[in-house]
Short mmCIF file of C-alpha atoms in Angstrom, two decimals:
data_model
loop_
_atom_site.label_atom_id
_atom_site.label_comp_id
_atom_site.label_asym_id
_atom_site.label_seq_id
_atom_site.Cartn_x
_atom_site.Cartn_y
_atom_site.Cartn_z
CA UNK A 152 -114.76 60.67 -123.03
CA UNK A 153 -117.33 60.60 -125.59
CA UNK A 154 -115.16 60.96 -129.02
CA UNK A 155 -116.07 60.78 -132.84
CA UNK A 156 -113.82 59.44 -135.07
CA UNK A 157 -114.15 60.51 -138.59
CA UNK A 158 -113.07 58.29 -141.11
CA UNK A 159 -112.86 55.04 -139.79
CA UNK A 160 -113.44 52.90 -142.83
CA UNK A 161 -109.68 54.76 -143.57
CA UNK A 162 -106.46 53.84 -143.07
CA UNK A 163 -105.26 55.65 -139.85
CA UNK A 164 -109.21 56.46 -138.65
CA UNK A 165 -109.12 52.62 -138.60
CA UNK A 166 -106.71 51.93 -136.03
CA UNK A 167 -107.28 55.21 -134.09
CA UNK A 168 -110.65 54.29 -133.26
CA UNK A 169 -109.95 50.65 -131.91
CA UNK A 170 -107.08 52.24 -130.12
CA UNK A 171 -109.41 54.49 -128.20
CA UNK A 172 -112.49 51.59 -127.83
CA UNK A 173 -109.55 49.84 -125.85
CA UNK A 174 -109.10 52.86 -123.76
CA UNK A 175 -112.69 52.62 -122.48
CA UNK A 176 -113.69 55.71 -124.27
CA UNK A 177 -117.41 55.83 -125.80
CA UNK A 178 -116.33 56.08 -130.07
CA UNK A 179 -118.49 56.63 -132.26
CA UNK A 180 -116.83 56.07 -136.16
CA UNK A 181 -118.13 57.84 -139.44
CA UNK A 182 -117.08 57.36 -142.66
CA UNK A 183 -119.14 57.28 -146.35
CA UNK A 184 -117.28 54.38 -147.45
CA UNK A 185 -116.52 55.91 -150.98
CA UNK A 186 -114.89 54.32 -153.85
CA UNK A 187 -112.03 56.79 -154.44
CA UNK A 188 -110.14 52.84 -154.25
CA UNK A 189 -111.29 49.48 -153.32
CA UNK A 190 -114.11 49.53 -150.82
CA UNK A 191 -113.76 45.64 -149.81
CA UNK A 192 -110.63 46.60 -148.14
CA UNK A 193 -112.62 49.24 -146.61
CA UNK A 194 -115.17 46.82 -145.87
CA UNK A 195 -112.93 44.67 -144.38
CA UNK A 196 -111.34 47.28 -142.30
CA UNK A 197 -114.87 47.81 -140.78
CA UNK A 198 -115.70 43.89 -140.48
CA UNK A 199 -111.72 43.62 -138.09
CA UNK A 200 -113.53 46.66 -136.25
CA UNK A 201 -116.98 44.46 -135.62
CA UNK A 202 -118.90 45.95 -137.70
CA UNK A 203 -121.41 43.98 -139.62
CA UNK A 204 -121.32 45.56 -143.22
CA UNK A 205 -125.11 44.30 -144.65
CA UNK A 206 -126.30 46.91 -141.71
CA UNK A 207 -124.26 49.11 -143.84
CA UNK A 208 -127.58 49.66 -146.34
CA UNK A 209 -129.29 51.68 -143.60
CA UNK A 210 -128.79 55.04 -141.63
CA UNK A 211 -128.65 53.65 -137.85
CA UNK A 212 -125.79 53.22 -136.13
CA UNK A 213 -124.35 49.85 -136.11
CA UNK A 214 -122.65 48.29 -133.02
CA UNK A 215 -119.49 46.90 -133.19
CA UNK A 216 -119.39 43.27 -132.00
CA UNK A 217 -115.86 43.12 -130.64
CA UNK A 218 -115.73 47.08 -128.54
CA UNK A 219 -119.09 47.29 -126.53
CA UNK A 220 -117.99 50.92 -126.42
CA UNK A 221 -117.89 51.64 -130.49
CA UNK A 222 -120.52 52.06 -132.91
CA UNK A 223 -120.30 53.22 -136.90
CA UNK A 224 -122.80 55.54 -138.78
CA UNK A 225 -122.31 55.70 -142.50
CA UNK A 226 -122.13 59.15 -143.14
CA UNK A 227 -120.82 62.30 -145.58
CA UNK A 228 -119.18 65.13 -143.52
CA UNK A 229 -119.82 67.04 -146.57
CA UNK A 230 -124.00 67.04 -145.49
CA UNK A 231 -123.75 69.34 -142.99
CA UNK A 232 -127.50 68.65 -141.94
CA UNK A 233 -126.71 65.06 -141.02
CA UNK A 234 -123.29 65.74 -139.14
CA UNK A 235 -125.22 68.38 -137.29
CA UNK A 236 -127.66 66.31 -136.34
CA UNK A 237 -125.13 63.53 -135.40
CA UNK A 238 -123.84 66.24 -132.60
CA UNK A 239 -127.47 66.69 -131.71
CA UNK A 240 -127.67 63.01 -130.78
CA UNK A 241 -124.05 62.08 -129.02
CA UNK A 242 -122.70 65.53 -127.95
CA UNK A 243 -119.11 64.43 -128.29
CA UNK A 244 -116.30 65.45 -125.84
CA UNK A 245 -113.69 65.17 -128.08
CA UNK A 246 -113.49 65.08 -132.16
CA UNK A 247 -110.66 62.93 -134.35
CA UNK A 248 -111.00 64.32 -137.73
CA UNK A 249 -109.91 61.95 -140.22
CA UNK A 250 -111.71 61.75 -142.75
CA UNK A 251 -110.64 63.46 -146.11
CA UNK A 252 -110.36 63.10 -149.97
CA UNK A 253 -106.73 62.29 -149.95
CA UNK A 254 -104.10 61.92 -152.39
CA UNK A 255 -101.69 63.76 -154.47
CA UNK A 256 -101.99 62.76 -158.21
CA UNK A 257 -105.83 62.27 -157.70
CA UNK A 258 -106.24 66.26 -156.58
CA UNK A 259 -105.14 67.18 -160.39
CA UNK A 260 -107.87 65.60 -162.31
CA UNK A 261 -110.60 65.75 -159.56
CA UNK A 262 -110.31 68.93 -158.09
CA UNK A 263 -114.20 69.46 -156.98
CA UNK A 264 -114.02 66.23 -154.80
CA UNK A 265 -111.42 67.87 -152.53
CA UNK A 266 -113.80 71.04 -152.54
CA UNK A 267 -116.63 68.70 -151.45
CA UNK A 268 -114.79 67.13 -148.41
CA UNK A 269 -111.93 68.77 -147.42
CA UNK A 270 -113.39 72.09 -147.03
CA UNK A 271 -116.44 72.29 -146.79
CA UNK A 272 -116.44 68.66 -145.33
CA UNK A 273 -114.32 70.41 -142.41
CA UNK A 274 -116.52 73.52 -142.16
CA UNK A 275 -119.69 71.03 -141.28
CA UNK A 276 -117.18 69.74 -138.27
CA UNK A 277 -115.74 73.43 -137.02
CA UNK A 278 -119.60 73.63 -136.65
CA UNK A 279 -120.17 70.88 -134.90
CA UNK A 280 -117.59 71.49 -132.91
CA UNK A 281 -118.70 75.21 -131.86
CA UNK A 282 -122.37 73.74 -131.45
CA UNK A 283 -120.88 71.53 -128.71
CA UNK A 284 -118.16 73.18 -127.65
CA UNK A 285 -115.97 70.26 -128.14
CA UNK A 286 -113.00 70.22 -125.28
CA UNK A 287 -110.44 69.36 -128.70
CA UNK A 288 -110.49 69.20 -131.75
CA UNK A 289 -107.65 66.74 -133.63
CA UNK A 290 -107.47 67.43 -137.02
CA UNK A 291 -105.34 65.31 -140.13
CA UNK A 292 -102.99 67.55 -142.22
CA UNK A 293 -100.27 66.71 -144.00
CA UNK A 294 -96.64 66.65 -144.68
CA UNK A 295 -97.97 68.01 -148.10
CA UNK A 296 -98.44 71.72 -147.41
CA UNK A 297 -94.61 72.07 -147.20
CA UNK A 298 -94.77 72.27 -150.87
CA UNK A 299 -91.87 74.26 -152.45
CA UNK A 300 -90.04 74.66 -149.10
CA UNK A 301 -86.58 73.07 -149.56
CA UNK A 302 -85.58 73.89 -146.13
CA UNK A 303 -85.55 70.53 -144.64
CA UNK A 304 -86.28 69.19 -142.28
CA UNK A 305 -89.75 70.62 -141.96
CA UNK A 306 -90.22 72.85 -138.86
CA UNK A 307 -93.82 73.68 -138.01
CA UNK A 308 -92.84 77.52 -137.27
CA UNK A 309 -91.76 78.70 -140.72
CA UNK A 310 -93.68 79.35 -143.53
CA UNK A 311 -96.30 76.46 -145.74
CA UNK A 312 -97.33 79.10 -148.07
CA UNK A 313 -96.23 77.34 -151.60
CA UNK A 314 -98.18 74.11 -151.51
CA UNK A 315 -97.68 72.44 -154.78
CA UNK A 316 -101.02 70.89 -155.10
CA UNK A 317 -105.14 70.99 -154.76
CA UNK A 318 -104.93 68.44 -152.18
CA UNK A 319 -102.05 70.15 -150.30
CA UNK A 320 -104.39 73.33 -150.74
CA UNK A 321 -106.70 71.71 -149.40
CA UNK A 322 -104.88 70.82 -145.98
CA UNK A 323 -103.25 73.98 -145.51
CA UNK A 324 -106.77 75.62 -145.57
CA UNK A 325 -107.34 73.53 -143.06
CA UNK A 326 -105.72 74.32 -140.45
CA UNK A 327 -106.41 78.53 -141.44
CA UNK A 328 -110.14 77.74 -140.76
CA UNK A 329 -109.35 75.60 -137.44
CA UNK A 330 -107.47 78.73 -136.65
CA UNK A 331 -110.39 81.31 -137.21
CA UNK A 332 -112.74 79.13 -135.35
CA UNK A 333 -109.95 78.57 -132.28
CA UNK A 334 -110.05 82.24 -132.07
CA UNK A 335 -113.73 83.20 -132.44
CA UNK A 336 -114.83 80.69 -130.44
CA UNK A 337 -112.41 78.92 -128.14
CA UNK A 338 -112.21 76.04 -129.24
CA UNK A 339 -108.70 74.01 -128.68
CA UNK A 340 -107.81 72.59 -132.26
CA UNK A 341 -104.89 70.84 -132.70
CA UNK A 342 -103.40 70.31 -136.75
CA UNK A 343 -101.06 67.17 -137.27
CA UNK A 344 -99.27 67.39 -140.17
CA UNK A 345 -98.36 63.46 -140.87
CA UNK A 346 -95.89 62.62 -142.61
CA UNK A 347 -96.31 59.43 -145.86
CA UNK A 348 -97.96 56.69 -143.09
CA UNK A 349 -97.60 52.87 -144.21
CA UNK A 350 -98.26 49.35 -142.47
CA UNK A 351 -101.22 46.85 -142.57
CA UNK A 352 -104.67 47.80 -143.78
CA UNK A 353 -102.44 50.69 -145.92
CA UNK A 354 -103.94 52.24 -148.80
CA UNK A 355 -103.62 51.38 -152.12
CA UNK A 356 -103.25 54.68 -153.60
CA UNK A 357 -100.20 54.82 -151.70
CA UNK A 358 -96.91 53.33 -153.89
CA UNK A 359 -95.19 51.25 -151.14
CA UNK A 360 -98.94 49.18 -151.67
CA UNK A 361 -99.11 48.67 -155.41
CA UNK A 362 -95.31 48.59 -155.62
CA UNK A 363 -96.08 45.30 -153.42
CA UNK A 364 -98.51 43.91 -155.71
CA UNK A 365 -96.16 44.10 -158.72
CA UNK A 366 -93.31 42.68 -157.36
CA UNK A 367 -95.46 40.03 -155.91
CA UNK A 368 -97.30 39.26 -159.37
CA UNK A 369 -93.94 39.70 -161.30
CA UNK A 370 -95.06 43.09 -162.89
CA UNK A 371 -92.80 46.59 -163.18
CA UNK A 372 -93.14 49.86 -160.87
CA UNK A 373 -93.21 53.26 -162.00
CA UNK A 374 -90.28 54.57 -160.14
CA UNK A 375 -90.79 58.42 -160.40
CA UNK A 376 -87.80 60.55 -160.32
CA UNK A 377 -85.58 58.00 -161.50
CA UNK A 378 -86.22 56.91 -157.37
CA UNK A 379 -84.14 60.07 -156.35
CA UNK A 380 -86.59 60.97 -153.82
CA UNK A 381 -87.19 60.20 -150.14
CA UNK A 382 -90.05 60.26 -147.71
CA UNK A 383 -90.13 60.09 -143.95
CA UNK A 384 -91.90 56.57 -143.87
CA UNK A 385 -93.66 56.89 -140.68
CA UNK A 386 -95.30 53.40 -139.14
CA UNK A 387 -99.12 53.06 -138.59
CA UNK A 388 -98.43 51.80 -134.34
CA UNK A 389 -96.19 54.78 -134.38
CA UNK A 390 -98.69 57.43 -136.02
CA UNK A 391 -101.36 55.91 -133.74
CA UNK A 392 -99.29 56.18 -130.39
CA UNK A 393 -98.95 60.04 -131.41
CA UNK A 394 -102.57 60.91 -132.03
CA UNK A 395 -103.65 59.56 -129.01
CA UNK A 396 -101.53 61.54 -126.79
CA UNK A 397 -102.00 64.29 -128.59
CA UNK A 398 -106.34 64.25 -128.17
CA UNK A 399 -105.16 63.88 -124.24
CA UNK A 400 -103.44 66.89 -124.55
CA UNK A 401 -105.78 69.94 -125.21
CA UNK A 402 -104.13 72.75 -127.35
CA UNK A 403 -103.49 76.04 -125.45
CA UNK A 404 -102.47 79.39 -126.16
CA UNK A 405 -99.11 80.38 -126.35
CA UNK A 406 -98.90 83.30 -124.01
CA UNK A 407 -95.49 84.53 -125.89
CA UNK A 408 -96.78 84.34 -129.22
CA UNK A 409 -95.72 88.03 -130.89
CA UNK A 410 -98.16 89.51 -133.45
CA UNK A 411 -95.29 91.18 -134.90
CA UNK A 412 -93.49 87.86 -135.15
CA UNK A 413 -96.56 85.52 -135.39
CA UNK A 414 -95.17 81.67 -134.86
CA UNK A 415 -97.10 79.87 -137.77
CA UNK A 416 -97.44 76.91 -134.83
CA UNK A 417 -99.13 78.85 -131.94
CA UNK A 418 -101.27 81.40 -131.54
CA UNK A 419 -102.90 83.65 -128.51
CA UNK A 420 -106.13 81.09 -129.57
CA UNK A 421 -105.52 77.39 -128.32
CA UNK A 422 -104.08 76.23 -131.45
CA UNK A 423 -101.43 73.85 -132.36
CA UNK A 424 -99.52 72.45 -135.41
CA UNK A 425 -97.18 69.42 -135.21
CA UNK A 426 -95.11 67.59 -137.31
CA UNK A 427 -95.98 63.68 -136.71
CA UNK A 428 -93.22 61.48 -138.70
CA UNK A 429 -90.43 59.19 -138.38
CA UNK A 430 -87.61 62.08 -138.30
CA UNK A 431 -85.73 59.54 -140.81
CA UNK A 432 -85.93 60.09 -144.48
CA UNK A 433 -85.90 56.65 -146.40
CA UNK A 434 -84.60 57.13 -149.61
CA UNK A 435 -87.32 55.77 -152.85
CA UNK A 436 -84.61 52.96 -153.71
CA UNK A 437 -84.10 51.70 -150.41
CA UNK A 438 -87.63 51.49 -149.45
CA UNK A 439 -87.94 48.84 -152.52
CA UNK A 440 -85.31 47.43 -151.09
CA UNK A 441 -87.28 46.80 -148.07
CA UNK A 442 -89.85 45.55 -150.03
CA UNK A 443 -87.87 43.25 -151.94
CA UNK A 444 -86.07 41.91 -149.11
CA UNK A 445 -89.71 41.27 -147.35
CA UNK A 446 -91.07 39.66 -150.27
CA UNK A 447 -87.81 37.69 -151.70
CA UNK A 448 -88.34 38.93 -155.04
CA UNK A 449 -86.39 41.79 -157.13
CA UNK A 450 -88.24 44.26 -158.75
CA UNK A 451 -88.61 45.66 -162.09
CA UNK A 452 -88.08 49.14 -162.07
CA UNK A 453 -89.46 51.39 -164.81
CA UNK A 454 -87.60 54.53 -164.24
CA UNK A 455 -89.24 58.10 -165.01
CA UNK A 456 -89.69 61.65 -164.56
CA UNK A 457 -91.00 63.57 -161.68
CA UNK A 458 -94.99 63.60 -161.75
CA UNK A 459 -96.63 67.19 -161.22
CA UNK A 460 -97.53 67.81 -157.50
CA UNK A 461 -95.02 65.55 -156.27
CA UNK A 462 -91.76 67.02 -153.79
CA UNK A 463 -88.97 65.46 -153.89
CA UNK A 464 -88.06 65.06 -150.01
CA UNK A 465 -90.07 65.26 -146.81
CA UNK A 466 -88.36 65.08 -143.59
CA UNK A 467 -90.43 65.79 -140.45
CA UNK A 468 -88.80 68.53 -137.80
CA UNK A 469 -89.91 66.34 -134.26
CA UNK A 470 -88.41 68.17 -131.80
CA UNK A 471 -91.67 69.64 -130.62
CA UNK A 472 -94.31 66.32 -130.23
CA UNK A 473 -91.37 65.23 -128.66
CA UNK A 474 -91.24 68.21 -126.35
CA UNK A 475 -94.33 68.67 -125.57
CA UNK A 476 -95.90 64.76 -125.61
CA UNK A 477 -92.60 62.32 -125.31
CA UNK A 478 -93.23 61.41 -129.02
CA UNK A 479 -90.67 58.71 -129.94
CA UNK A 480 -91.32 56.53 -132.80
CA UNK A 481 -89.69 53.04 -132.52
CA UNK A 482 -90.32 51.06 -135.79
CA UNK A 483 -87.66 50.52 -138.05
CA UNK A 484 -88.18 50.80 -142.07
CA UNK A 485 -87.73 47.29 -142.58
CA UNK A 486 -89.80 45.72 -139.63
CA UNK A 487 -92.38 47.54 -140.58
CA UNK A 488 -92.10 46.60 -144.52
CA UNK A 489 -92.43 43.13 -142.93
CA UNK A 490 -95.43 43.16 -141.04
CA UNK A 491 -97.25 45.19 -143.84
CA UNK A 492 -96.25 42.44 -146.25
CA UNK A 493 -97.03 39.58 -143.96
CA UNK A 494 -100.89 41.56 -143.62
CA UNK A 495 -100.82 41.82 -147.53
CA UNK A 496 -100.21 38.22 -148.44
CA UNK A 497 -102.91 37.33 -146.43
CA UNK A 498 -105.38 39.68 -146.96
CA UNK A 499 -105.08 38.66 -151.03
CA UNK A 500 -104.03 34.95 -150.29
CA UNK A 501 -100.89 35.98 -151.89
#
């Protein structure tokens, strides 16, 4: 198939597109490379995918060196003249929507940059997708939109209707507007809410990352909560593994779904929501425990209060990615702690 990846100079748009370049499908990657955190990790994420970053200066699309079958184009979903025109040119089977202004914190203080990408970044690829009447679409959400639900673990068919932040905002109204355009137009959209990914080629906004680089350098972590929170750690192979059956698997409608009961997961439209996680909370405390056993080093832990848009537990309801696409995930907290360490030392001669 002929699929576009968007957000490839990202953490999980990264891998997703190699993944599918090995599969023999035609990829095409976008991302606009911003500096939200380091771009030479995003540069270097491009330069593992063959791509030759000086090309990065110009508007063509640049062939990867290493997957015949991939090529980047540096490129804002938010100009919805150029992703229009990028449809024009490669009428794409499938789309992998990656690409977003992520994090948490970050969604307090810069609230118009999540406008900008997340929605109507998204609206410029719902159009694409109805201009081409993509076979799937494959969207990112998040674990986030839970918000104030307490009633773990997270089941796609209740309620998301308390999100606790911009960004979580953000990602619920994502999958509303893949809904409206499943249903006025037919277009199979599937939403995967993931649940806090980590591994190699990570991102640094993420704490398991700088937590590393403190312990490493001999420096203290901010341990919100007093570290009486836990997340469902899910690894990057294990994330991947899920997407990919997933854009196999075009969304269809339920044919039992009850207006009168409406499943928040299904619809009469072909339209999906899945949890993708680990199904195995890791409490804050152990995970640097993971980390410190990786690196050989103890931390020093400054201990404080919950930050604003924060939850304090996700824990991912499986039991239908399971169901419907054999989704097991196999890597254990500390193996993958390891290899993301082992890629960290490396990657900053540590």
């Amino acid at each position: 198939m002929k699929i576009l990846v968007t957000g490839t100079a990202g953490f999980i748009g990264f891998y997703v597109a190699q993944r599918l370049a090995a599969l023999n499908h035609e990829v095409v990657g976008v991302d606009n490379i911003n500096d939200y955190y380091d771009v030479a990790l995003k540069h270097g994420r491009l330069k593992a995918t063959g791509i030759d970053i000086k090309q990065l200066t110009g508007t063509a699309p640049i062939q990867s060196t290493i997957y015949p079958n991939y090529s980047f184009v540096k490129l804002d979903i938010a100009d919805r003249n150029k992703v229009r025109e990028l449809f024009d040119i490669y009428r794409f089977d499938v789309v992998c929507h990656l690409a977003a202004q992520a994090g948490v914190r970050y969604s307090i203080t810069n609230p118009y940059d999540y406008a900008l990408s997340n929605l109507s970044g998204f609206l410029s690829i719902l159009e694409g997708c109805r201009q081409m009447q993509v076979k799937h679409l494959v969207y990112a959400s998040s674990s986030s939109v839970y918000g104030l639900n307490d009633n773990t673990p997270f089941s796609v068919h209740e309620g998301a209707a308390h999100p606790v932040s911009l960004y979580a905002a953000s990602k619920k109204s994502n999958e509303m507007m893949a809904h409206s355009y499943s249903h006025l137009y037919n277009i199979p959209s599937t939403g995967l809410r993931f649940f806090t990914v980590y591994g190699p080629w990570g991102r640094p906004d993420m704490a398991y990352f700088s937590f590393a680089d403190a312990i490493l350098k001999g420096k203290p972590i901010n341990v919100y909560n007093n570290g009486q929170m836990q997340r469902d750690f899910t690894y990057i192979d294990d994330i991947v593994e899920g997407v990919i059956r997933v854009i196999d698997k075009p969304a269809v409608p339920n044919p039992n779904w009850d207006k009168k009961n409406p499943d928040p997961a299904t619809s009469l439209a072909p339209y999906r929501l899945y949890n993708i996680g680990n199904s195995s909370p890791v409490k804050l405390l152990n995970f640097i425990e993971a980390l410190e056993n990786a690196i050989g080093k103890k931390a020093v832990k400054n201990m404080l209060p919950m930050q604003p848009g924060d939850v304090l537990s996700t824990d991912a309801d499986m039991s239908d990615l399971e169901q419907d696409f054999h989704y097991h995930p196999k890597t254990d907290i500390q193996t993958g702690i390891n290899q993301f360490v082992n890629w960290y030392r490396e990657f900053y001669n540590l």
